[in-house]
């Protein structure tokens, strides 16, 4: 699963940065890889998956993009790590992204592409774990 995520990280980030939308074709390819991964290794602890889905539902109420939620769902379902820790990395990197954009454009952005923060947060979390 990590290979598929690394392989599609660049096109997903480019699409998200240019249009603030993650095309469904990338999510479909990643969902096929996730289905293969779940078929081989299982889904993990049900309590952890339910907790992850509850956090993602809360993100939906905060108006996070649906493509970002789909991407986070695929990552959280296929990996057996703490959702709070991983999302902490993602949101820390999103804050850094906002600070960089404020420094470049001299104004606070209304919305940011979250895919780069998701993939860099995943790489950072996996590297430190």
GROMACS .gro file of N, CA and C in nm:
model
  387
    1UNK      N    1   0.082  -0.119   0.000
    1UNK     CA    2   0.000   0.000   0.000
    1UNK      C    3   0.087   0.125   0.000
    2UNK      N    4   0.198   0.121   0.074
    2UNK     CA    5   0.286   0.238   0.077
    2UNK      C    6   0.343   0.267  -0.061
    3UNK      N    7   0.370   0.163  -0.140
    3UNK     CA    8   0.421   0.184  -0.275
    3UNK      C    9   0.320   0.260  -0.360
    4UNK      N   10   0.193   0.222  -0.352
    4UNK     CA   11   0.088   0.290  -0.429
    4UNK      C   12   0.073   0.435  -0.382
    5UNK      N   13   0.084   0.458  -0.253
    5UNK     CA   14   0.074   0.595  -0.203
    5UNK      C   15   0.191   0.681  -0.250
    6UNK      N   16   0.311   0.624  -0.247
    6UNK     CA   17   0.428   0.698  -0.293
    6UNK      C   18   0.420   0.723  -0.444
    7UNK      N   19   0.372   0.624  -0.516
    7UNK     CA   20   0.362   0.636  -0.662
    7UNK      C   21   0.263   0.745  -0.703
    8UNK      N   22   0.153   0.757  -0.633
    8UNK     CA   23   0.050   0.854  -0.670
    8UNK      C   24   0.058   0.986  -0.592
    9UNK      N   25   0.156   1.000  -0.506
    9UNK     CA   26   0.165   1.122  -0.425
    9UNK      C   27   0.186   1.246  -0.511
   10UNK      N   28   0.278   1.240  -0.606
   10UNK     CA   29   0.308   1.358  -0.688
   10UNK      C   30   0.189   1.400  -0.774
   11UNK      N   31   0.124   1.307  -0.849
   11UNK     CA   32   0.009   1.352  -0.929
   11UNK      C   33  -0.108   1.404  -0.845
   12UNK      N   34  -0.131   1.342  -0.730
   12UNK     CA   35  -0.240   1.387  -0.644
   12UNK      C   36  -0.209   1.527  -0.590
   13UNK      N   37  -0.086   1.550  -0.548
   13UNK     CA   38  -0.047   1.682  -0.496
   13UNK      C   39  -0.055   1.789  -0.604
   14UNK      N   40  -0.010   1.756  -0.725
   14UNK     CA   41  -0.017   1.853  -0.835
   14UNK      C   42  -0.162   1.888  -0.866
   15UNK      N   43  -0.248   1.787  -0.872
   15UNK     CA   44  -0.390   1.813  -0.900
   15UNK      C   45  -0.453   1.895  -0.789
   16UNK      N   46  -0.420   1.865  -0.664
   16UNK     CA   47  -0.480   1.936  -0.553
   16UNK      C   48  -0.430   2.080  -0.545
   17UNK      N   49  -0.303   2.102  -0.572
   17UNK     CA   50  -0.248   2.237  -0.568
   17UNK      C   51  -0.306   2.323  -0.681
   18UNK      N   52  -0.324   2.264  -0.798
   18UNK     CA   53  -0.370   2.343  -0.912
   18UNK      C   54  -0.519   2.372  -0.909
   19UNK      N   55  -0.600   2.279  -0.856
   19UNK     CA   56  -0.745   2.300  -0.864
   19UNK      C   57  -0.819   2.282  -0.731
   20UNK      N   58  -0.748   2.255  -0.623
   20UNK     CA   59  -0.808   2.228  -0.491
   20UNK      C   60  -0.905   2.110  -0.495
   21UNK      N   61  -0.884   2.018  -0.589
   21UNK     CA   62  -0.969   1.900  -0.603
   21UNK      C   63  -0.878   1.780  -0.626
   22UNK      N   64  -0.904   1.671  -0.554
   22UNK     CA   65  -0.834   1.545  -0.580
   22UNK      C   66  -0.925   1.464  -0.671
   23UNK      N   67  -0.882   1.439  -0.795
   23UNK     CA   68  -0.968   1.364  -0.888
   23UNK      C   69  -0.998   1.223  -0.836
   24UNK      N   70  -1.119   1.178  -0.863
   24UNK     CA   71  -1.163   1.048  -0.814
   24UNK      C   72  -1.084   0.932  -0.874
   25UNK      N   73  -1.023   0.950  -0.991
   25UNK     CA   74  -0.947   0.840  -1.051
   25UNK      C   75  -0.831   0.799  -0.961
   26UNK      N   76  -0.767   0.897  -0.895
   26UNK     CA   77  -0.658   0.864  -0.803
   26UNK      C   78  -0.711   0.791  -0.680
   27UNK      N   79  -0.824   0.836  -0.630
   27UNK     CA   80  -0.884   0.768  -0.515
   27UNK      C   81  -0.931   0.628  -0.551
   28UNK      N   82  -0.977   0.608  -0.675
   28UNK     CA   83  -1.017   0.474  -0.717
   28UNK      C   84  -0.897   0.380  -0.725
   29UNK      N   85  -0.787   0.428  -0.782
   29UNK     CA   86  -0.667   0.344  -0.790
   29UNK      C   87  -0.617   0.310  -0.650
   30UNK      N   88  -0.617   0.409  -0.561
   30UNK     CA   89  -0.575   0.382  -0.424
   30UNK      C   90  -0.672   0.291  -0.350
   31UNK      N   91  -0.801   0.300  -0.383
   31UNK     CA   92  -0.896   0.210  -0.317
   31UNK      C   93  -0.878   0.066  -0.364
   32UNK      N   94  -0.843   0.046  -0.491
   32UNK     CA   95  -0.812  -0.090  -0.537
   32UNK      C   96  -0.689  -0.145  -0.466
   33UNK      N   97  -0.587  -0.061  -0.450
   33UNK     CA   98  -0.468  -0.104  -0.376
   33UNK      C   99  -0.503  -0.132  -0.230
   34UNK      N  100  -0.593  -0.052  -0.173
   34UNK     CA  101  -0.635  -0.073  -0.034
   34UNK      C  102  -0.713  -0.203  -0.020
   35UNK      N  103  -0.798  -0.234  -0.118
   35UNK     CA  104  -0.872  -0.361  -0.113
   35UNK      C  105  -0.778  -0.481  -0.119
   36UNK      N  106  -0.676  -0.473  -0.203
   36UNK     CA  107  -0.577  -0.580  -0.210
   36UNK      C  108  -0.503  -0.591  -0.077
   37UNK      N  109  -0.465  -0.476  -0.021
   37UNK     CA  110  -0.393  -0.475   0.106
   37UNK      C  111  -0.479  -0.534   0.219
   38UNK      N  112  -0.606  -0.495   0.224
   38UNK     CA  113  -0.696  -0.547   0.327
   38UNK      C  114  -0.721  -0.695   0.306
   39UNK      N  115  -0.730  -0.739   0.181
   39UNK     CA  116  -0.748  -0.882   0.154
   39UNK      C  117  -0.630  -0.965   0.199
   40UNK      N  118  -0.510  -0.910   0.187
   40UNK     CA  119  -0.389  -0.984   0.227
   40UNK      C  120  -0.361  -0.975   0.377
   41UNK      N  121  -0.377  -0.856   0.436
   41UNK     CA  122  -0.334  -0.835   0.574
   41UNK      C  123  -0.448  -0.813   0.673
   42UNK      N  124  -0.569  -0.798   0.627
   42UNK     CA  125  -0.681  -0.774   0.717
   42UNK      C  126  -0.699  -0.626   0.747
   43UNK      N  127  -0.804  -0.597   0.821
   43UNK     CA  128  -0.840  -0.457   0.845
   43UNK      C  129  -0.782  -0.403   0.975
   44UNK      N  130  -0.737  -0.485   1.064
   44UNK     CA  131  -0.682  -0.438   1.190
   44UNK      C  132  -0.785  -0.441   1.300
   45UNK      N  133  -0.760  -0.366   1.406
   45UNK     CA  134  -0.851  -0.363   1.520
   45UNK      C  135  -0.974  -0.280   1.486
   46UNK      N  136  -1.090  -0.335   1.512
   46UNK     CA  137  -1.216  -0.269   1.478
   46UNK      C  138  -1.232  -0.140   1.557
   47UNK      N  139  -1.192  -0.141   1.682
   47UNK     CA  140  -1.205  -0.022   1.766
   47UNK      C  141  -1.124   0.094   1.709
   48UNK      N  142  -1.004   0.064   1.661
   48UNK     CA  143  -0.918   0.168   1.604
   48UNK      C  144  -0.977   0.222   1.473
   49UNK      N  145  -1.034   0.135   1.391
   49UNK     CA  146  -1.095   0.177   1.265
   49UNK      C  147  -1.219   0.263   1.291
   50UNK      N  148  -1.300   0.225   1.388
   50UNK     CA  149  -1.419   0.302   1.421
   50UNK      C  150  -1.380   0.440   1.476
   51UNK      N  151  -1.276   0.445   1.558
   51UNK     CA  152  -1.228   0.572   1.612
   51UNK      C  153  -1.177   0.662   1.498
   52UNK      N  154  -1.105   0.603   1.403
   52UNK     CA  155  -1.055   0.679   1.288
   52UNK      C  156  -1.170   0.734   1.205
   53UNK      N  157  -1.272   0.653   1.184
   53UNK     CA  158  -1.387   0.698   1.106
   53UNK      C  159  -1.465   0.808   1.179
   54UNK      N  160  -1.469   0.802   1.312
   54UNK     CA  161  -1.534   0.909   1.388
   54UNK      C  162  -1.459   1.040   1.373
   55UNK      N  163  -1.327   1.033   1.373
   55UNK     CA  164  -1.247   1.154   1.354
   55UNK      C  165  -1.270   1.209   1.214
   56UNK      N  166  -1.277   1.121   1.114
   56UNK     CA  167  -1.301   1.167   0.977
   56UNK      C  168  -1.440   1.228   0.962
   57UNK      N  169  -1.536   1.176   1.035
   57UNK     CA  170  -1.670   1.234   1.033
   57UNK      C  171  -1.668   1.375   1.093
   58UNK      N  172  -1.589   1.393   1.197
   58UNK     CA  173  -1.574   1.527   1.256
   58UNK      C  174  -1.509   1.622   1.156
   59UNK      N  175  -1.411   1.573   1.081
   59UNK     CA  176  -1.348   1.657   0.979
   59UNK      C  177  -1.447   1.696   0.870
   60UNK      N  178  -1.541   1.610   0.841
   60UNK     CA  179  -1.644   1.641   0.742
   60UNK      C  180  -1.728   1.760   0.789
   61UNK      N  181  -1.756   1.768   0.918
   61UNK     CA  182  -1.833   1.880   0.970
   61UNK      C  183  -1.753   2.010   0.970
   62UNK      N  184  -1.620   2.000   0.969
   62UNK     CA  185  -1.535   2.119   0.959
   62UNK      C  186  -1.508   2.159   0.815
   63UNK      N  187  -1.584   2.102   0.722
   63UNK     CA  188  -1.580   2.136   0.580
   63UNK      C  189  -1.446   2.102   0.514
   64UNK      N  190  -1.385   1.991   0.555
   64UNK     CA  191  -1.268   1.941   0.487
   64UNK      C  192  -1.313   1.881   0.354
   65UNK      N  193  -1.230   1.894   0.252
   65UNK     CA  194  -1.268   1.846   0.119
   65UNK      C  195  -1.294   1.695   0.118
   66UNK      N  196  -1.387   1.654   0.035
   66UNK     CA  197  -1.424   1.512   0.030
   66UNK      C  198  -1.311   1.427  -0.025
   67UNK      N  199  -1.234   1.478  -0.121
   67UNK     CA  200  -1.119   1.404  -0.172
   67UNK      C  201  -1.014   1.382  -0.063
   68UNK      N  202  -0.995   1.484   0.021
   68UNK     CA  203  -0.901   1.471   0.132
   68UNK      C  204  -0.950   1.368   0.234
   69UNK      N  205  -1.079   1.368   0.260
   69UNK     CA  206  -1.135   1.270   0.354
   69UNK      C  207  -1.124   1.129   0.298
   70UNK      N  208  -1.148   1.113   0.168
   70UNK     CA  209  -1.133   0.981   0.106
   70UNK      C  210  -0.988   0.933   0.116
   71UNK      N  211  -0.895   1.023   0.090
   71UNK     CA  212  -0.753   0.988   0.097
   71UNK      C  213  -0.713   0.952   0.240
   72UNK      N  214  -0.758   1.031   0.336
   72UNK     CA  215  -0.729   1.000   0.476
   72UNK      C  216  -0.793   0.868   0.519
   73UNK      N  217  -0.913   0.841   0.469
   73UNK     CA  218  -0.980   0.714   0.501
   73UNK      C  219  -0.900   0.596   0.451
   74UNK      N  220  -0.852   0.604   0.328
   74UNK     CA  221  -0.773   0.494   0.272
   74UNK      C  222  -0.644   0.474   0.351
   75UNK      N  223  -0.583   0.581   0.394
   75UNK     CA  224  -0.459   0.568   0.471
   75UNK      C  225  -0.487   0.511   0.609
   76UNK      N  226  -0.590   0.563   0.677
   76UNK     CA  227  -0.617   0.518   0.813
   76UNK      C  228  -0.670   0.376   0.820
   77UNK      N  229  -0.740   0.330   0.717
   77UNK     CA  230  -0.792   0.194   0.718
   77UNK      C  231  -0.682   0.092   0.689
   78UNK      N  232  -0.587   0.129   0.605
   78UNK     CA  233  -0.484   0.032   0.565
   78UNK      C  234  -0.361   0.032   0.656
   79UNK      N  235  -0.347   0.133   0.740
   79UNK     CA  236  -0.231   0.138   0.829
   79UNK      C  237  -0.279   0.124   0.973
   80UNK      N  238  -0.201   0.055   1.052
   80UNK     CA  239  -0.240   0.031   1.192
   80UNK      C  240  -0.159   0.122   1.284
   81UNK      N  241  -0.187   0.250   1.275
   81UNK     CA  242  -0.124   0.344   1.367
   81UNK      C  243  -0.230   0.436   1.425
   82UNK      N  244  -0.188   0.515   1.521
   82UNK     CA  245  -0.280   0.603   1.593
   82UNK      C  246  -0.328   0.715   1.501
   83UNK      N  247  -0.458   0.727   1.488
   83UNK     CA  248  -0.516   0.830   1.402
   83UNK      C  249  -0.487   0.969   1.456
   84UNK      N  250  -0.488   0.985   1.587
   84UNK     CA  251  -0.462   1.116   1.648
   84UNK      C  252  -0.319   1.161   1.618
   85UNK      N  253  -0.222   1.071   1.633
   85UNK     CA  254  -0.084   1.106   1.606
   85UNK      C  255  -0.063   1.143   1.458
   86UNK      N  256  -0.118   1.061   1.370
   86UNK     CA  257  -0.102   1.087   1.226
   86UNK      C  258  -0.168   1.218   1.186
   87UNK      N  259  -0.291   1.240   1.231
   87UNK     CA  260  -0.360   1.365   1.196
   87UNK      C  261  -0.293   1.486   1.261
   88UNK      N  262  -0.228   1.465   1.374
   88UNK     CA  263  -0.148   1.572   1.433
   88UNK      C  264  -0.035   1.614   1.342
   89UNK      N  265   0.035   1.516   1.281
   89UNK     CA  266   0.139   1.546   1.185
   89UNK      C  267   0.081   1.620   1.064
   90UNK      N  268  -0.033   1.573   1.016
   90UNK     CA  269  -0.095   1.635   0.898
   90UNK      C  270  -0.133   1.779   0.927
   91UNK      N  271  -0.195   1.804   1.040
   91UNK     CA  272  -0.238   1.940   1.070
   91UNK      C  273  -0.121   2.032   1.106
   92UNK      N  274  -0.016   1.976   1.165
   92UNK     CA  275   0.104   2.056   1.188
   92UNK      C  276   0.164   2.100   1.056
   93UNK      N  277   0.171   2.011   0.960
   93UNK     CA  278   0.223   2.047   0.828
   93UNK      C  279   0.129   2.140   0.754
   94UNK      N  280  -0.002   2.128   0.775
   94UNK     CA  281  -0.096   2.221   0.714
   94UNK      C  282  -0.076   2.362   0.771
   95UNK      N  283  -0.047   2.372   0.899
   95UNK     CA  284  -0.020   2.503   0.959
   95UNK      C  285   0.108   2.562   0.902
   96UNK      N  286   0.210   2.479   0.884
   96UNK     CA  287   0.334   2.526   0.822
   96UNK      C  288   0.306   2.574   0.679
   97UNK      N  289   0.221   2.501   0.607
   97UNK     CA  290   0.183   2.539   0.471
   97UNK      C  291   0.113   2.675   0.471
   98UNK      N  292   0.025   2.697   0.565
   98UNK     CA  293  -0.045   2.825   0.576
   98UNK      C  294   0.054   2.938   0.606
   99UNK      N  295   0.148   2.913   0.696
   99UNK     CA  296   0.248   3.015   0.731
   99UNK      C  297   0.333   3.050   0.609
  100UNK      N  298   0.372   2.950   0.532
  100UNK     CA  299   0.450   2.976   0.410
  100UNK      C  300   0.369   3.057   0.309
  101UNK      N  301   0.241   3.021   0.291
  101UNK     CA  302   0.155   3.096   0.199
  101UNK      C  303   0.134   3.239   0.246
  102UNK      N  304   0.122   3.261   0.376
  102UNK     CA  305   0.109   3.397   0.427
  102UNK      C  306   0.237   3.475   0.401
  103UNK      N  307   0.352   3.410   0.417
  103UNK     CA  308   0.479   3.477   0.389
  103UNK      C  309   0.496   3.513   0.242
  104UNK      N  310   0.445   3.430   0.154
  104UNK     CA  311   0.460   3.455   0.010
  104UNK      C  312   0.358   3.556  -0.041
  105UNK      N  313   0.233   3.537  -0.006
  105UNK     CA  314   0.125   3.620  -0.062
  105UNK      C  315   0.083   3.738   0.026
  106UNK      N  316   0.134   3.745   0.149
  106UNK     CA  317   0.103   3.852   0.243
  106UNK      C  318  -0.046   3.863   0.278
  107UNK      N  319  -0.116   3.750   0.273
  107UNK     CA  320  -0.254   3.745   0.317
  107UNK      C  321  -0.284   3.602   0.361
  108UNK      N  322  -0.382   3.587   0.447
  108UNK     CA  323  -0.420   3.455   0.497
  108UNK      C  324  -0.506   3.386   0.392
  109UNK      N  325  -0.469   3.265   0.350
  109UNK     CA  326  -0.548   3.197   0.246
  109UNK      C  327  -0.684   3.151   0.299
  110UNK      N  328  -0.782   3.153   0.212
  110UNK     CA  329  -0.916   3.108   0.248
  110UNK      C  330  -0.920   2.955   0.257
  111UNK      N  331  -0.853   2.890   0.162
  111UNK     CA  332  -0.843   2.744   0.165
  111UNK      C  333  -0.706   2.703   0.113
  112UNK      N  334  -0.664   2.584   0.155
  112UNK     CA  335  -0.534   2.533   0.112
  112UNK      C  336  -0.552   2.392   0.059
  113UNK      N  337  -0.462   2.350  -0.030
  113UNK     CA  338  -0.464   2.209  -0.071
  113UNK      C  339  -0.407   2.124   0.042
  114UNK      N  340  -0.480   2.022   0.082
  114UNK     CA  341  -0.439   1.942   0.197
  114UNK      C  342  -0.358   1.819   0.158
  115UNK      N  343  -0.361   1.779   0.031
  115UNK     CA  344  -0.291   1.658  -0.012
  115UNK      C  345  -0.140   1.662   0.015
  116UNK      N  346  -0.071   1.774  -0.012
  116UNK     CA  347   0.072   1.773   0.023
  116UNK      C  348   0.097   1.753   0.172
  117UNK      N  349   0.014   1.813   0.255
  117UNK     CA  350   0.029   1.794   0.400
  117UNK      C  351   0.000   1.650   0.440
  118UNK      N  352  -0.096   1.586   0.374
  118UNK     CA  353  -0.129   1.447   0.405
  118UNK      C  354  -0.012   1.356   0.370
  119UNK      N  355   0.044   1.372   0.251
  119UNK     CA  356   0.152   1.282   0.209
  119UNK      C  357   0.282   1.309   0.284
  120UNK      N  358   0.314   1.435   0.308
  120UNK     CA  359   0.436   1.465   0.385
  120UNK      C  360   0.417   1.422   0.530
  121UNK      N  361   0.296   1.440   0.583
  121UNK     CA  362   0.268   1.393   0.719
  121UNK      C  363   0.278   1.241   0.731
  122UNK      N  364   0.230   1.170   0.627
  122UNK     CA  365   0.241   1.025   0.627
  122UNK      C  366   0.387   0.982   0.621
  123UNK      N  367   0.464   1.046   0.534
  123UNK     CA  368   0.606   1.011   0.523
  123UNK      C  369   0.681   1.042   0.653
  124UNK      N  370   0.650   1.154   0.714
  124UNK     CA  371   0.714   1.190   0.841
  124UNK      C  372   0.674   1.094   0.952
  125UNK      N  373   0.547   1.061   0.958
  125UNK     CA  374   0.500   0.969   1.062
  125UNK      C  375   0.561   0.830   1.045
  126UNK      N  376   0.565   0.781   0.922
  126UNK     CA  377   0.623   0.649   0.898
  126UNK      C  378   0.773   0.649   0.924
  127UNK      N  379   0.840   0.761   0.896
  127UNK     CA  380   0.985   0.768   0.918
  127UNK      C  381   1.018   0.775   1.066
  128UNK      N  382   0.932   0.837   1.147
  128UNK     CA  383   0.961   0.848   1.289
  128UNK      C  384   0.904   0.736   1.373
  129UNK      N  385   0.829   0.649   1.311
  129UNK     CA  386   0.765   0.540   1.384
  129UNK      C  387   0.851   0.420   1.393
   0.00000   0.00000   0.00000
